[in-house]
Amino acid sequence: PPPEATARIRVLEREFSLDHADCLRGHPMHLAMAPDEWADFSGVLVNEADAHKSIYNLLKKGSETQALICCVEKGSGCIRGYLRMSYGVGETVTLQHLKVQREHQRRGIATLMLEGGLRLAREHHEWSFKQISLKVFLRNQKALAFYERMGFQHSRPLPKRPKSALAEWSLMKKEI
């Protein structure tokens, strides 16, 4: 993969972290956490070298347990979004990140990437799964509404982490 692909996905990962921080704008927790803490909070690697290496390796070689899908704009070749998912033990695929560049949201890109990710998991990775799960930050209303429209249901609330006591997360699942 070209180096700019890795760099562009990394920019989108950072934007993914900022999206979570923006959900708490005006709240004391928003100012109390540093950018690295927001990255950790949203499941994004903090260390730049580790993040670039992880992205590059997934783009170049793929993995038996992870997949990274990019939405590339026809014509310009610019990456406008990405989906990262993993398959572990059991019959569940875990959606780790789904991010569309802010100015390209609400155009069906997230739906296409989610559907493409599930197709890839079935066809290319031959993962045997019956459901897809994800964690959603309950203050992220756009993400919450999207996943509910896509047929995901709340499974259970997730335990609060000490550093972010006001941050409520929910485990959502969808049977496939």
mmCIF file of N, CA, C and O in Angstrom, residues 1 6 9 49-64 66-68 84:
data_model
loop_
_atom_site.group_PDB
_atom_site.id
_atom_site.type_symbol
_atom_site.label_atom_id
_atom_site.label_comp_id
_atom_site.label_asym_id
_atom_site.label_seq_id
_atom_site.Cartn_x
_atom_site.Cartn_y
_atom_site.Cartn_z
ATOM 1 N N PRO A 1 0.832 -1.209 0.000
ATOM 2 C CA PRO A 1 0.000 0.000 0.000
ATOM 3 C C PRO A 1 0.868 1.261 0.000
ATOM 4 O O PRO A 1 1.941 1.263 0.586
ATOM 5 N N THR A 6 -1.667 4.653 4.649
ATOM 6 C CA THR A 6 -1.482 4.447 6.083
ATOM 7 C C THR A 6 -1.658 5.770 6.833
ATOM 8 O O THR A 6 -2.360 5.823 7.844
ATOM 9 N N ILE A 9 -5.434 6.855 6.917
ATOM 10 C CA ILE A 9 -6.236 6.084 7.872
ATOM 11 C C ILE A 9 -5.906 6.519 9.293
ATOM 12 O O ILE A 9 -6.792 6.637 10.137
ATOM 13 N N ALA A 49 4.011 5.164 16.049
ATOM 14 C CA ALA A 49 4.743 4.126 15.313
ATOM 15 C C ALA A 49 3.967 2.815 15.326
ATOM 16 O O ALA A 49 3.855 2.146 14.290
ATOM 17 N N ASP A 50 3.430 2.444 16.475
ATOM 18 C CA ASP A 50 2.645 1.207 16.570
ATOM 19 C C ASP A 50 1.388 1.280 15.700
ATOM 20 O O ASP A 50 1.021 0.311 15.035
ATOM 21 N N ALA A 51 0.744 2.435 15.710
ATOM 22 C CA ALA A 51 -0.485 2.606 14.919
ATOM 23 C C ALA A 51 -0.183 2.490 13.430
ATOM 24 O O ALA A 51 -0.885 1.772 12.703
ATOM 25 N N HIS A 52 0.847 3.187 12.963
ATOM 26 C CA HIS A 52 1.201 3.125 11.544
ATOM 27 C C HIS A 52 1.588 1.709 11.134
ATOM 28 O O HIS A 52 1.192 1.238 10.061
ATOM 29 N N LYS A 53 2.333 1.023 11.974
ATOM 30 C CA LYS A 53 2.748 -0.349 11.675
ATOM 31 C C LYS A 53 1.531 -1.268 11.590
ATOM 32 O O LYS A 53 1.420 -2.084 10.672
ATOM 33 N N SER A 54 0.608 -1.127 12.530
ATOM 34 C CA SER A 54 -0.603 -1.957 12.528
ATOM 35 C C SER A 54 -1.428 -1.725 11.264
ATOM 36 O O SER A 54 -1.873 -2.674 10.612
ATOM 37 N N ILE A 55 -1.628 -0.471 10.910
ATOM 38 C CA ILE A 55 -2.410 -0.134 9.717
ATOM 39 C C ILE A 55 -1.708 -0.664 8.467
ATOM 40 O O ILE A 55 -2.326 -1.305 7.612
ATOM 41 N N TYR A 56 -0.418 -0.394 8.367
ATOM 42 C CA TYR A 56 0.345 -0.825 7.192
ATOM 43 C C TYR A 56 0.275 -2.340 7.018
ATOM 44 O O TYR A 56 0.026 -2.841 5.918
ATOM 45 N N ASN A 57 0.484 -3.072 8.099
ATOM 46 C CA ASN A 57 0.466 -4.538 8.020
ATOM 47 C C ASN A 57 -0.903 -5.067 7.606
ATOM 48 O O ASN A 57 -0.993 -6.007 6.821
ATOM 49 N N LEU A 58 -1.967 -4.467 8.115
ATOM 50 C CA LEU A 58 -3.301 -4.909 7.711
ATOM 51 C C LEU A 58 -3.565 -4.604 6.243
ATOM 52 O O LEU A 58 -4.177 -5.400 5.537
ATOM 53 N N LEU A 59 -3.116 -3.446 5.778
ATOM 54 C CA LEU A 59 -3.308 -3.104 4.371
ATOM 55 C C LEU A 59 -2.474 -3.990 3.457
ATOM 56 O O LEU A 59 -2.922 -4.396 2.389
ATOM 57 N N LYS A 60 -1.260 -4.296 3.883
ATOM 58 C CA LYS A 60 -0.341 -5.059 3.039
ATOM 59 C C LYS A 60 -0.640 -6.550 3.045
ATOM 60 O O LYS A 60 -0.753 -7.176 2.002
ATOM 61 N N LYS A 61 -0.742 -7.124 4.219
ATOM 62 C CA LYS A 61 -0.837 -8.578 4.336
ATOM 63 C C LYS A 61 -2.192 -9.080 4.794
ATOM 64 O O LYS A 61 -2.493 -10.243 4.644
ATOM 65 N N GLY A 62 -2.944 -8.221 5.446
ATOM 66 C CA GLY A 62 -4.166 -8.699 6.064
ATOM 67 C C GLY A 62 -3.825 -9.527 7.293
ATOM 68 O O GLY A 62 -2.691 -9.524 7.757
ATOM 69 N N SER A 63 -4.785 -10.239 7.794
ATOM 70 C CA SER A 63 -4.587 -11.029 8.996
ATOM 71 C C SER A 63 -5.666 -12.102 9.038
ATOM 72 O O SER A 63 -6.733 -11.940 8.464
ATOM 73 N N GLU A 64 -5.373 -13.182 9.725
ATOM 74 C CA GLU A 64 -6.390 -14.229 9.877
ATOM 75 C C GLU A 64 -7.471 -13.815 10.857
ATOM 76 O O GLU A 64 -8.566 -14.365 10.842
ATOM 77 N N GLN A 66 -8.089 -10.257 11.712
ATOM 78 C CA GLN A 66 -8.516 -8.871 11.568
ATOM 79 C C GLN A 66 -8.693 -8.505 10.103
ATOM 80 O O GLN A 66 -8.052 -9.091 9.234
ATOM 81 N N ALA A 67 -9.529 -7.504 9.877
ATOM 82 C CA ALA A 67 -9.713 -6.980 8.526
ATOM 83 C C ALA A 67 -9.823 -5.463 8.603
ATOM 84 O O ALA A 67 -10.377 -4.918 9.564
ATOM 85 N N LEU A 68 -9.292 -4.806 7.599
ATOM 86 C CA LEU A 68 -9.373 -3.356 7.478
ATOM 87 C C LEU A 68 -9.888 -3.062 6.083
ATOM 88 O O LEU A 68 -9.306 -3.490 5.088
ATOM 89 N N ARG A 84 -12.696 -1.358 10.673
ATOM 90 C CA ARG A 84 -11.752 -2.329 11.228
ATOM 91 C C ARG A 84 -12.549 -3.309 12.069
ATOM 92 O O ARG A 84 -13.353 -2.908 12.909
#
